[in-house]
PDB file of C-alpha atoms in Angstrom:
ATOM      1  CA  UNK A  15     -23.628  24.681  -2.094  1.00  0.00           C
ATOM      2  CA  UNK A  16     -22.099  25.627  -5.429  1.00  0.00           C
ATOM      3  CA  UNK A  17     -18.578  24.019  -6.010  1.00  0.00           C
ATOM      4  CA  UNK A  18     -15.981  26.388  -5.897  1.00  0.00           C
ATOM      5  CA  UNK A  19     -14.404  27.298  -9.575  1.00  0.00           C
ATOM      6  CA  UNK A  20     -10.291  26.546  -9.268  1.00  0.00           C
ATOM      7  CA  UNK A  21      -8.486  30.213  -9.202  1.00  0.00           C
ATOM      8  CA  UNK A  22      -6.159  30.674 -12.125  1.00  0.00           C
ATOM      9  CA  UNK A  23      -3.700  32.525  -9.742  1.00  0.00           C
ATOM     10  CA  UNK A  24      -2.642  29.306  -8.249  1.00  0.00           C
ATOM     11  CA  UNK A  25       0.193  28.367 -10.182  1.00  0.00           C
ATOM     12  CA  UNK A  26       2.537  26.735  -7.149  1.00  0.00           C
ATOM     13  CA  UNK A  27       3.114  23.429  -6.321  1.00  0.00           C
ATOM     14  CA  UNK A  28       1.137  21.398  -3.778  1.00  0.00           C
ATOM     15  CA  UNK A  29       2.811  18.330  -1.118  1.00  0.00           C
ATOM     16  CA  UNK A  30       0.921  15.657   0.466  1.00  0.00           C
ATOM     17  CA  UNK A  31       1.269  11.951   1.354  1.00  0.00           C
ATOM     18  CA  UNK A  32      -0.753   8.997   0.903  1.00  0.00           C
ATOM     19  CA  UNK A  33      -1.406   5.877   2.654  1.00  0.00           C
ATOM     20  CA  UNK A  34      -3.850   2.923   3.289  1.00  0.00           C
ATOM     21  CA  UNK A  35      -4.133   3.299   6.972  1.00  0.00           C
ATOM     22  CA  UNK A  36      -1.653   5.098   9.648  1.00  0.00           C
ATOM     23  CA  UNK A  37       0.599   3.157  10.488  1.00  0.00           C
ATOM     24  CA  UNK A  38       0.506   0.357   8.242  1.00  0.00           C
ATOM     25  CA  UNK A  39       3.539   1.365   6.794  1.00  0.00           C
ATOM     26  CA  UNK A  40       2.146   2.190   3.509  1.00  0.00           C
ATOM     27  CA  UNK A  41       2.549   6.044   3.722  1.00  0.00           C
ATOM     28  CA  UNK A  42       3.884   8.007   0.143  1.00  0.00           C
ATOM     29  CA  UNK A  43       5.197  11.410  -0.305  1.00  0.00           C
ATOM     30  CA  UNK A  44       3.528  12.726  -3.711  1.00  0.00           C
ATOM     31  CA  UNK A  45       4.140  16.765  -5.273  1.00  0.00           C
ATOM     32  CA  UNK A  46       1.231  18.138  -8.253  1.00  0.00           C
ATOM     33  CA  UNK A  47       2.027  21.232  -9.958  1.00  0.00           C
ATOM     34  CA  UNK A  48      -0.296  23.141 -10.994  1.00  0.00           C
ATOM     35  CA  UNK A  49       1.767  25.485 -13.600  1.00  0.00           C
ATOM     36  CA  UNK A  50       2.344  22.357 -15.475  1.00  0.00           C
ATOM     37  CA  UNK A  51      -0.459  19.468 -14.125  1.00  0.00           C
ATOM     38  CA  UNK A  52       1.916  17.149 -13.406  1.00  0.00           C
ATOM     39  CA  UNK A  53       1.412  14.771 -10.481  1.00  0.00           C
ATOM     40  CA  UNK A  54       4.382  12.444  -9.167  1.00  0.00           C
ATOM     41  CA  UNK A  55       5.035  10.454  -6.528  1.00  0.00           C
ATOM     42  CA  UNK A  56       8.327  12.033  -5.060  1.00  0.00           C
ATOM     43  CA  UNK A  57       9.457   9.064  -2.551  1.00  0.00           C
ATOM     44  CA  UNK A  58      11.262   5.971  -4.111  1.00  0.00           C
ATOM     45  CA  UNK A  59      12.191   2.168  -2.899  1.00  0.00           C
ATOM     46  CA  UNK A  60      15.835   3.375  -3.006  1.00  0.00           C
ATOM     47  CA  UNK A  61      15.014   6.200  -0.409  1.00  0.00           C
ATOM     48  CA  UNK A  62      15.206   3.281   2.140  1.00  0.00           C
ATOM     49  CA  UNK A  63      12.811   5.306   4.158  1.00  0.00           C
ATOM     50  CA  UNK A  64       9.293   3.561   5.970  1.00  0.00           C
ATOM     51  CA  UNK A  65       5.928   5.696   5.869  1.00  0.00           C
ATOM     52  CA  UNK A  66       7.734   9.658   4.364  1.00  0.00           C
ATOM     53  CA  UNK A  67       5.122  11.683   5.573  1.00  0.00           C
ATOM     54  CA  UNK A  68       4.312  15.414   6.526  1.00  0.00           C
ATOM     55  CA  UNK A  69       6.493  17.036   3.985  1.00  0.00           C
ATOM     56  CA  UNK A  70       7.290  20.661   4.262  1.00  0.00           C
ATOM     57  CA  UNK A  71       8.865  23.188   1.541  1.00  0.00           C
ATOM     58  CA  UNK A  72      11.939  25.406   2.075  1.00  0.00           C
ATOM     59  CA  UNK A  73      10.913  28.764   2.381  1.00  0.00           C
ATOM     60  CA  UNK A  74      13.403  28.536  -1.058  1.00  0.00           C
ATOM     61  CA  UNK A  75      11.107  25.764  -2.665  1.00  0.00           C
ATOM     62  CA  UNK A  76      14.135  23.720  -3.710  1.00  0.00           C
ATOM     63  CA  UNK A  77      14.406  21.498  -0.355  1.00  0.00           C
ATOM     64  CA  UNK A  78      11.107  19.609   1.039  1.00  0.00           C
ATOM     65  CA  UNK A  79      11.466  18.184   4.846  1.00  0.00           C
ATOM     66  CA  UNK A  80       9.518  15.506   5.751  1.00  0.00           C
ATOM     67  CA  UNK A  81       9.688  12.840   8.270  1.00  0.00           C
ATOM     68  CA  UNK A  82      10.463   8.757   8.341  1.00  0.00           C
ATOM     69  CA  UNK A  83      11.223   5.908   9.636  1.00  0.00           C
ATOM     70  CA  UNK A  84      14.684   4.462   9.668  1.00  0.00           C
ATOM     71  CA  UNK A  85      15.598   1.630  12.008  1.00  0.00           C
ATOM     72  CA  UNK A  86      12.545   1.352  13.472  1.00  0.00           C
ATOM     73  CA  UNK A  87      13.014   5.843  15.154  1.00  0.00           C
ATOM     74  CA  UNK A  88      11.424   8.513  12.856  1.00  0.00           C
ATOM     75  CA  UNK A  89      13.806  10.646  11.667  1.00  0.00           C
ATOM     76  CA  UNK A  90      13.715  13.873   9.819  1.00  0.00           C
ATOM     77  CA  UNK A  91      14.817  14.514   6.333  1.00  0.00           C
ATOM     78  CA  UNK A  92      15.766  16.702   3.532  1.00  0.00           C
ATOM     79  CA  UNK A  93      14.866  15.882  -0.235  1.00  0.00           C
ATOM     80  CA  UNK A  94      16.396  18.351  -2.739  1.00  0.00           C
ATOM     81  CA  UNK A  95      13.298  18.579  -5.443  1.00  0.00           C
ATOM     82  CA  UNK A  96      13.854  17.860  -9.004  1.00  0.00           C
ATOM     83  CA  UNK A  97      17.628  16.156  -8.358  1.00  0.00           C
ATOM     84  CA  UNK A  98      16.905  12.199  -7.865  1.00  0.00           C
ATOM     85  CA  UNK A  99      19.243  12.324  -5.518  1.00  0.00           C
ATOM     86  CA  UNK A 100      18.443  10.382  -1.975  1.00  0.00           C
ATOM     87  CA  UNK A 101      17.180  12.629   0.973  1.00  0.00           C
ATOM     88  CA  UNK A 102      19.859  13.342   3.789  1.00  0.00           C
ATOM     89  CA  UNK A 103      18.728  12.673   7.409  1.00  0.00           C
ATOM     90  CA  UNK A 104      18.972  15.529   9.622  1.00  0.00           C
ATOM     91  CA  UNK A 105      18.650  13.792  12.900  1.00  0.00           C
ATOM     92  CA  UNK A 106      20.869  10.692  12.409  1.00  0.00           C
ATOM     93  CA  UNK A 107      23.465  12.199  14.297  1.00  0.00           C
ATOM     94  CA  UNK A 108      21.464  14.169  17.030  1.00  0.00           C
ATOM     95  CA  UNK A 109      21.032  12.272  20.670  1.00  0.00           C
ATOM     96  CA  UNK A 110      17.230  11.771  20.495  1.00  0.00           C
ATOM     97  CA  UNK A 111      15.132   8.626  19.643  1.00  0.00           C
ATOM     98  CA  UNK A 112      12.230  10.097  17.899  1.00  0.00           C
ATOM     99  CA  UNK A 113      12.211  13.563  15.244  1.00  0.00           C
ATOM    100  CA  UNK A 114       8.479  14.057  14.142  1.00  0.00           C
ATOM    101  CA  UNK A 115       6.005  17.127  12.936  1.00  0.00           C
ATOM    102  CA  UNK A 116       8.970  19.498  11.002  1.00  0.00           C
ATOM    103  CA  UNK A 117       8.732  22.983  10.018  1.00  0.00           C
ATOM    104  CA  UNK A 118      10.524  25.527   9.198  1.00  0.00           C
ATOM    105  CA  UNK A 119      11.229  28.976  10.122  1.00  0.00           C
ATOM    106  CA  UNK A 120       9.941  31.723   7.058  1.00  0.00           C
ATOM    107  CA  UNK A 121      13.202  32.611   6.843  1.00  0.00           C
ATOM    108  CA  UNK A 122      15.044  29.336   6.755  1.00  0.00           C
ATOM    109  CA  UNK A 123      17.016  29.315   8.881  1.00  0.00           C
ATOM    110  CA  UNK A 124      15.530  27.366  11.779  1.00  0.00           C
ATOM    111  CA  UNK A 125      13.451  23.859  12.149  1.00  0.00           C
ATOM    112  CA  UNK A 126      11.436  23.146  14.734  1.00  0.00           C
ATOM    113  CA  UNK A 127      10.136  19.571  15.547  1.00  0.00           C
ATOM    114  CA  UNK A 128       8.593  17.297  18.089  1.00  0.00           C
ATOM    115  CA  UNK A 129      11.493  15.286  19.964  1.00  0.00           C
ATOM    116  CA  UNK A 130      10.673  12.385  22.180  1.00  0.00           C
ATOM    117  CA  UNK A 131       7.412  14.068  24.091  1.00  0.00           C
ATOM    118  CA  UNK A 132       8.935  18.110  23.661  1.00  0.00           C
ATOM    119  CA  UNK A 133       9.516  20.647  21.384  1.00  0.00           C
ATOM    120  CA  UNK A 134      12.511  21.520  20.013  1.00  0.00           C
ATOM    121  CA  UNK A 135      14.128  24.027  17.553  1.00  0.00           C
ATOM    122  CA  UNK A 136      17.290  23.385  15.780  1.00  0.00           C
ATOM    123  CA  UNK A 137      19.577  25.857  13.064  1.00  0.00           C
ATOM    124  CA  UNK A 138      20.029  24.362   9.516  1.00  0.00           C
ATOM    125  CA  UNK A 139      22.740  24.942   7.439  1.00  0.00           C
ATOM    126  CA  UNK A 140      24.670  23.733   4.383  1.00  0.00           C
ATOM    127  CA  UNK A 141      27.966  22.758   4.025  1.00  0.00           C
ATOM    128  CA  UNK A 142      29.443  21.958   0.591  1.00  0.00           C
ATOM    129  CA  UNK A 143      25.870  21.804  -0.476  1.00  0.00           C
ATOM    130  CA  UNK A 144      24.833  18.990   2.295  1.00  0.00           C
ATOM    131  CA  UNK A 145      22.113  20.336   4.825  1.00  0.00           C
ATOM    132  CA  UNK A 146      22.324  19.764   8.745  1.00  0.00           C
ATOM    133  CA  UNK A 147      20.603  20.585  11.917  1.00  0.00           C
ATOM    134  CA  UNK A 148      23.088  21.676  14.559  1.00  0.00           C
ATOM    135  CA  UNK A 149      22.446  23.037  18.324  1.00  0.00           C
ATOM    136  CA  UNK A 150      18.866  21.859  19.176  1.00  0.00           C
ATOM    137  CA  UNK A 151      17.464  23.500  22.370  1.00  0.00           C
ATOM    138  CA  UNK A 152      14.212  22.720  23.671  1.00  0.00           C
ATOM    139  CA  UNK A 153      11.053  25.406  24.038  1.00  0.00           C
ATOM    140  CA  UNK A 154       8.965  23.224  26.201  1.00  0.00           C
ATOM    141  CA  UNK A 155       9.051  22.303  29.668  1.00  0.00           C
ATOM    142  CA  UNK A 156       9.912  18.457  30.171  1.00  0.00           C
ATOM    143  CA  UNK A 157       6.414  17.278  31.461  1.00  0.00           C
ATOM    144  CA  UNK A 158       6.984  12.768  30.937  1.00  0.00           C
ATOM    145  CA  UNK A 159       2.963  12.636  31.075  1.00  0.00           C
ATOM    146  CA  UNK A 160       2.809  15.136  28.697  1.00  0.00           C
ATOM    147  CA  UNK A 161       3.327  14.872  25.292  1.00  0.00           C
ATOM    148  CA  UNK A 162       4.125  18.430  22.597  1.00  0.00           C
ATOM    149  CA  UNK A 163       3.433  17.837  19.075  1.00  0.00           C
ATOM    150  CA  UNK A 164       2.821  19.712  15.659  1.00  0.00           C
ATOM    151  CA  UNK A 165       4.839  23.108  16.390  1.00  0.00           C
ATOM    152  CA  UNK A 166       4.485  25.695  13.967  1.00  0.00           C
ATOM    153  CA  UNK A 167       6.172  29.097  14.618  1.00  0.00           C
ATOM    154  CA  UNK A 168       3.886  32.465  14.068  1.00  0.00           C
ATOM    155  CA  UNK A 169       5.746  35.072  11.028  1.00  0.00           C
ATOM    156  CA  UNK A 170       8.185  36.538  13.324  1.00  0.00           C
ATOM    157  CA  UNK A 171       9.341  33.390  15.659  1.00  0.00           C
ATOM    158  CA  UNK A 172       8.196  35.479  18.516  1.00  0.00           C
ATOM    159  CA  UNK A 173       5.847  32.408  19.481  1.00  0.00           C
ATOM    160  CA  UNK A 174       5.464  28.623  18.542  1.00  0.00           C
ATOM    161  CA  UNK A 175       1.950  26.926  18.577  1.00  0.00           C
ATOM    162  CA  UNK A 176       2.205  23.836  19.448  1.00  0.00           C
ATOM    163  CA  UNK A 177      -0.129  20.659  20.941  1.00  0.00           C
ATOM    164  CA  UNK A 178      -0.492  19.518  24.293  1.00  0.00           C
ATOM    165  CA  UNK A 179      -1.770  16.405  24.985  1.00  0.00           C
ATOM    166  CA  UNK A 180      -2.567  14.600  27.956  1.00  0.00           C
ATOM    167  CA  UNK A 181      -2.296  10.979  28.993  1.00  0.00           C
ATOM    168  CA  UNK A 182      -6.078  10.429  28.737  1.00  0.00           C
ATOM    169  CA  UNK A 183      -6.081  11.578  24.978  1.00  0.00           C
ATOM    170  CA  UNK A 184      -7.280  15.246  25.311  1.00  0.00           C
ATOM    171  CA  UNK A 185      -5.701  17.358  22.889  1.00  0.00           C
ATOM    172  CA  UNK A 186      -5.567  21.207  23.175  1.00  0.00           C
ATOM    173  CA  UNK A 187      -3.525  24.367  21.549  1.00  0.00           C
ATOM    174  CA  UNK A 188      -0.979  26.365  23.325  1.00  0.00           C
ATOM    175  CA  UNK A 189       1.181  28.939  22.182  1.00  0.00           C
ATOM    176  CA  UNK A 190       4.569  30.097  24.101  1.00  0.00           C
ATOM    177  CA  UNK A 191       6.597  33.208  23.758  1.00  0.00           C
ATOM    178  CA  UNK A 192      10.608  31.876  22.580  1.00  0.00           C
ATOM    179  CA  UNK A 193      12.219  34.783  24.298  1.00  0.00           C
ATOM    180  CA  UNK A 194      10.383  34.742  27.527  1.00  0.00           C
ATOM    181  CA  UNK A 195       9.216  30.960  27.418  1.00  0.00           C
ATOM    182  CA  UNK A 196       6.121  32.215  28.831  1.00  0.00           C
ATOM    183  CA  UNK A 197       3.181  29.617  27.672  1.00  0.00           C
ATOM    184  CA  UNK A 198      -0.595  30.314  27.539  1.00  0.00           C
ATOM    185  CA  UNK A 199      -3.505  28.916  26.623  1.00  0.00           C
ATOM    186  CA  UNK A 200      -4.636  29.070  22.723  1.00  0.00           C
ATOM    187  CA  UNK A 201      -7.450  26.892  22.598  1.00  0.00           C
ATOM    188  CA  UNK A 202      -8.277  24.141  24.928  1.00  0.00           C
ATOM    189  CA  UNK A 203     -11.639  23.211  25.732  1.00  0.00           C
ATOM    190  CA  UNK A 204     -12.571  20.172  28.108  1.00  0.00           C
ATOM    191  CA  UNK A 205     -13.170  16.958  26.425  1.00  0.00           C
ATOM    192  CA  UNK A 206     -13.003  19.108  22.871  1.00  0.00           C
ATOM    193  CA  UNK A 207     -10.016  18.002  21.491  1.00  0.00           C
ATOM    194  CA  UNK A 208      -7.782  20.947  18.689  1.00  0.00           C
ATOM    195  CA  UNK A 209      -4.904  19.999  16.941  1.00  0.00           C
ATOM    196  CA  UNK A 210      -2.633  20.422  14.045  1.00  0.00           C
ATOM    197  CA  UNK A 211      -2.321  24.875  14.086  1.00  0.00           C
ATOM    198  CA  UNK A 212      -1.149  26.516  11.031  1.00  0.00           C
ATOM    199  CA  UNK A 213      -0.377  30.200  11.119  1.00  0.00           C
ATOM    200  CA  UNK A 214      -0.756  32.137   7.840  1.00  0.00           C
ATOM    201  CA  UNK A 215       1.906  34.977   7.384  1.00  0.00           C
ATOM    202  CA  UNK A 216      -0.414  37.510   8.692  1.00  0.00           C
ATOM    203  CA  UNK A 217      -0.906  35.626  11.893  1.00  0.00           C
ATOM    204  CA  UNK A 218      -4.391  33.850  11.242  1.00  0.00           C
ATOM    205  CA  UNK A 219      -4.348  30.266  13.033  1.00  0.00           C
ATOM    206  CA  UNK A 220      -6.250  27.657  11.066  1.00  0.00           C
ATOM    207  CA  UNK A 221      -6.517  24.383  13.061  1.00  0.00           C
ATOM    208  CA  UNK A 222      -8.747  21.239  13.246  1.00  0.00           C
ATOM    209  CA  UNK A 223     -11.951  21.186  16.254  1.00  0.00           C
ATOM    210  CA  UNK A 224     -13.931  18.346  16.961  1.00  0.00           C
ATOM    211  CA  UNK A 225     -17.724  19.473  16.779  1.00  0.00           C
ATOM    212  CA  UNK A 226     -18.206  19.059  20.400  1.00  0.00           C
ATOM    213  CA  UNK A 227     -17.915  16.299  22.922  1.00  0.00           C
ATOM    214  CA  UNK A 228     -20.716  13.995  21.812  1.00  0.00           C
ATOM    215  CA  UNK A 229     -19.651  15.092  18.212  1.00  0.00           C
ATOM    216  CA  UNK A 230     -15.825  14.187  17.845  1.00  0.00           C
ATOM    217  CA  UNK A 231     -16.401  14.799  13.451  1.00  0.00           C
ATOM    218  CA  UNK A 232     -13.376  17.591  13.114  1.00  0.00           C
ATOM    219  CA  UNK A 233     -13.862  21.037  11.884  1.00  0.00           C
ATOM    220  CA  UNK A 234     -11.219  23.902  10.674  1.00  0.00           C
ATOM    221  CA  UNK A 235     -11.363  27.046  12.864  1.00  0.00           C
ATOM    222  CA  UNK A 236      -9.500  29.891  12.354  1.00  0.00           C
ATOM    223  CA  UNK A 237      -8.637  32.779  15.232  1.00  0.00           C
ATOM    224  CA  UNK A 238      -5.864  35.140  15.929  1.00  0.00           C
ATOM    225  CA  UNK A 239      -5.424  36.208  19.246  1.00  0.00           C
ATOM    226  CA  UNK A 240      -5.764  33.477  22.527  1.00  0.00           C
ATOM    227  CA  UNK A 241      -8.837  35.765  23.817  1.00  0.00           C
ATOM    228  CA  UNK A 242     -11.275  35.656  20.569  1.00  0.00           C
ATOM    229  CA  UNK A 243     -13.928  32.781  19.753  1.00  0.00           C
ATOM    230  CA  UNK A 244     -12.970  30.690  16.877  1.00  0.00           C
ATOM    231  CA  UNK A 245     -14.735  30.953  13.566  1.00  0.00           C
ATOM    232  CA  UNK A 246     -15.706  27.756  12.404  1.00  0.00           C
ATOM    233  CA  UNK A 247     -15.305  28.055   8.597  1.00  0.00           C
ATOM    234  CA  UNK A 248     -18.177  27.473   6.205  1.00  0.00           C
ATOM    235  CA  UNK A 249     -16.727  24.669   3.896  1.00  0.00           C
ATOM    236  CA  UNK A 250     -16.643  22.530   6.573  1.00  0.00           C
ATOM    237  CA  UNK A 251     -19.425  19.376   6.501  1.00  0.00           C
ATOM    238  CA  UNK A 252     -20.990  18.728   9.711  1.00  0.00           C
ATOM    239  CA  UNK A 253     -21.048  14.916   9.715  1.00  0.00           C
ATOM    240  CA  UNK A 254     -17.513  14.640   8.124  1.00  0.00           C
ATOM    241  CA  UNK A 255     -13.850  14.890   9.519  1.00  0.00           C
ATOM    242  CA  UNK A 256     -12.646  18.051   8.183  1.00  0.00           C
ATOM    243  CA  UNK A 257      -8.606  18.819   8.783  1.00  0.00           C
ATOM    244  CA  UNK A 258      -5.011  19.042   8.363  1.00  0.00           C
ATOM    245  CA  UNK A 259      -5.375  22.986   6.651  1.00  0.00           C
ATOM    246  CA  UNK A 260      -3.406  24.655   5.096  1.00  0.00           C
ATOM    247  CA  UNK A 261      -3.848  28.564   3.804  1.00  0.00           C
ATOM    248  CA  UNK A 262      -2.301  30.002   0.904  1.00  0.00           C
ATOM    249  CA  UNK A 263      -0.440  33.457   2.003  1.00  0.00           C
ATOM    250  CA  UNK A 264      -1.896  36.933   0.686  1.00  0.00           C
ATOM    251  CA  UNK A 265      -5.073  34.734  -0.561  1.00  0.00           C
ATOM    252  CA  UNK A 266      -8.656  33.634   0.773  1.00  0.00           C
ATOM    253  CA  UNK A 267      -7.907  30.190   0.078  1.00  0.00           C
ATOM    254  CA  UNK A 268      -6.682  27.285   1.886  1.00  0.00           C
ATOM    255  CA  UNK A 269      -6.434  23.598   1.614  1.00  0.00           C
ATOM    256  CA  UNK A 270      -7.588  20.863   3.678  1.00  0.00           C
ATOM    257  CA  UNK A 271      -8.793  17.235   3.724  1.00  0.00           C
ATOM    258  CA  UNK A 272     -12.156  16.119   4.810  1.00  0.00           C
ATOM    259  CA  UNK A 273     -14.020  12.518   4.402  1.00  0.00           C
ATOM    260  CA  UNK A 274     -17.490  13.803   3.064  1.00  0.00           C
ATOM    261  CA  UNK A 275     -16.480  11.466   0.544  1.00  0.00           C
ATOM    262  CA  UNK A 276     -15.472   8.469   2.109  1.00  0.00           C
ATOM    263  CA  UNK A 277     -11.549   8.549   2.916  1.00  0.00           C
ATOM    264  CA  UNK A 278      -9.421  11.482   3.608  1.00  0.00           C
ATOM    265  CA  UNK A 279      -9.477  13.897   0.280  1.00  0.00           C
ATOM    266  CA  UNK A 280      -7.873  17.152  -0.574  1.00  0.00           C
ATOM    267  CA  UNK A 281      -9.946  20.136  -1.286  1.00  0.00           C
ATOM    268  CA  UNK A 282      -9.745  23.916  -2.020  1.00  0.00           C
ATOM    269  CA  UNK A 283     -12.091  25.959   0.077  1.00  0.00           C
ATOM    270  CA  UNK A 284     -12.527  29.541   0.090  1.00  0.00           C
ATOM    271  CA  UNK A 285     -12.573  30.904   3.298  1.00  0.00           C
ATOM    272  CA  UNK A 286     -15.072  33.890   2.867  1.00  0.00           C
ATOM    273  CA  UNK A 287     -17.986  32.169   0.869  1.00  0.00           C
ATOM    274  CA  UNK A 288     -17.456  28.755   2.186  1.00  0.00           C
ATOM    275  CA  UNK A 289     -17.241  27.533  -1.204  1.00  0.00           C
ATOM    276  CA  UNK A 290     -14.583  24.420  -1.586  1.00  0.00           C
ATOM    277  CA  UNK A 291     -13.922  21.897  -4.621  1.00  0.00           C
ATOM    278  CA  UNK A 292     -12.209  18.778  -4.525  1.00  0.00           C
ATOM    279  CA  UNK A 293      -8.993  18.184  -6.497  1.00  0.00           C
ATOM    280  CA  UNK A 294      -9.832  14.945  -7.797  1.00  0.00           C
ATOM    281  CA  UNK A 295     -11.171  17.364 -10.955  1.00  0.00           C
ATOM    282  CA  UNK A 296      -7.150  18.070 -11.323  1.00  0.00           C
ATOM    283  CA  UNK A 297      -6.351  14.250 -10.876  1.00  0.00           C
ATOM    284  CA  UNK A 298      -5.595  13.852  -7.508  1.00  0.00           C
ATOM    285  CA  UNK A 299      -7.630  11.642  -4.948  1.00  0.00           C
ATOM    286  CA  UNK A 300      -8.344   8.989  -7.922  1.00  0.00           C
ATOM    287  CA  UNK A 301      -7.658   6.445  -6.094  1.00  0.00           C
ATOM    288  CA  UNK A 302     -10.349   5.716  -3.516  1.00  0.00           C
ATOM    289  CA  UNK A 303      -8.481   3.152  -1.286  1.00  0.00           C
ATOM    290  CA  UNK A 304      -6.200   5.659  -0.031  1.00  0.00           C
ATOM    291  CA  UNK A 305      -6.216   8.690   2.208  1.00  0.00           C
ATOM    292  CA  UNK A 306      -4.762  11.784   1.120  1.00  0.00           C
ATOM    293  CA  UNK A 307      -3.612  14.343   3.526  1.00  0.00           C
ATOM    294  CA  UNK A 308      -1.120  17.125   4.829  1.00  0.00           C
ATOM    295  CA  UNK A 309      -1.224  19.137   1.988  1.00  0.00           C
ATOM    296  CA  UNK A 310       1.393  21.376   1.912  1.00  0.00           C
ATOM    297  CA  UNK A 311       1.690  24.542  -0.768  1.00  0.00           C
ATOM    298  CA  UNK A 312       4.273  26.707  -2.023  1.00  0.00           C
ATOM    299  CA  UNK A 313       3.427  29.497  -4.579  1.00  0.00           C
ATOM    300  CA  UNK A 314       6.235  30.038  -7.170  1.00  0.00           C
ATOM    301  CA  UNK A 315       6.917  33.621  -7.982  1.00  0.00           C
TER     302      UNK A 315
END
């Protein structure tokens, strides 16, 4: 298949983190911009945060959230881009143990985040420049064999997709309705395990597949409504791990990591020819001891 060409029109800024192996403590928070081809690695020994990973940007671009561990709890923080000041943690002074899998509301104003085994969503605001989370409320039903993970809320808030995962490992998509609380089934196929949904602004839902039972190699899907049949997008190498996407808005492009060669890389695909090209052409994934994933793209305007 013919490498995709990089569009020109991409001119934002692209998040992702970087480690050796999960949990081995090794995890980095890096940002490339592509206006100016500049790569950096954005956490620092003074952060005094273990493994930053799964950065987010404010709808703003200023702000990334991410999440860390602090005394031995992940934690979620804010990082105010191009400042070198320390990140402030959100959660330090919230009741729970564990903060994982941020995002943030297109507008804002809201963050939602796993919390010890649920979902929660929590209002962020400033004050004299400083941001905090105040009044979490949880979405999801307490379940304790249960465990909700990787929310993301669709354009309007009027639902959060989120993970559901059993105590025997399965792994499926469900979506509930914030207003009613109402929760259905998104995708969630016996012994198929889906994870990790991200909903373009027009209400697409990209998320990662395994093949099939007997074939556990992930693949990106992409579907709209609960009712249709996934389309398993043509960029995606059969006898490879293919995940963690994430589309650009207003664009047929999205970004996503896949081990066709070797560890986890970052590529560009393009959704309607199937085309993709891996960044290493723009410097990233150079170094081939790491993994690089959870890219994460904002598009200056």
């Amino acid at each position: 298949m013919t490498n995709l060409i990089f569009p020109t029109n991409l001119t934002g800024k692209l998040l992702f983190h970087t480690y050796i192996s999960y949990s081995d403590k090794s995890s980095q928070l890096h940002l490339y911009d592509f206006k100016t081809q500049e790569l950096i690695q954005l956490s620092q020994d003074n952060w005094n945060v273990i493994d930053p990973m799964n950065a987010i940007f404010t709808p703003d671009g200023k702000w990334i959230i991410f999440m860390g561990v602090i005394n031995e709890s992940w934690h979620l923080f804010m990082y105010e881009l191009g400042t070198g000041s320390k990140p402030v943690n959100l959660t330090e002074k919230l009741d729970g143990i564990n903060y994982e899998d941020p995002k943030i509301s297109r507008d804002g104003k809201c963050v939602y985040f796993k919390q010890d085994g649920g979902i929660y969503r929590a209002w962020l605001e400033y004050k004299n420049g400083k941001p905090e989370l105040i009044n979490p409320i949880s979405i999801t039903k307490f379940n304790p064999s249960i465990e909700y993970s990787m929310p993301f809320p669709s354009s309007n808030e009027q639902f959060i997709y989120y993970v559901l995962g059993s105590g025997g490992g399965e792994l499926g998509i469900y979506r509930v309705n914030i207003a009613t609380g109402e929760e259905i089934v998104f995708d969630d196929e016996k012994d198929v395990g889906a994870y990790y949904p991200i909903v373009r602004k027009d209400g697409m839902v990209f998320y990662s597949k395994w093949k099939g039972e007997q074939n556990r190699f992930d693949q990106i899907k992409m579907k709209k409504l609960p009712e249709e049949t996934a389309i398993s997008l043509g960029f995606n190498e059969l006898k490879s791990d293919n995940s963690d996407p994430w589309p650009v808005d207003d664009s047929n492009y999205i970004f996503f990591c896949s081990t066709r060669e070797g560890n986890y890389q970052i590529y560009l695909g393009e959704i309607s020819t199937g085309q993709s090209v891996n960044l290493k052409m723009l410097g990233l994934n150079n170094h081939q001891e790491l993994n690089y994933l959870a890219p994460c793209y904002f598009q200056e305007t």
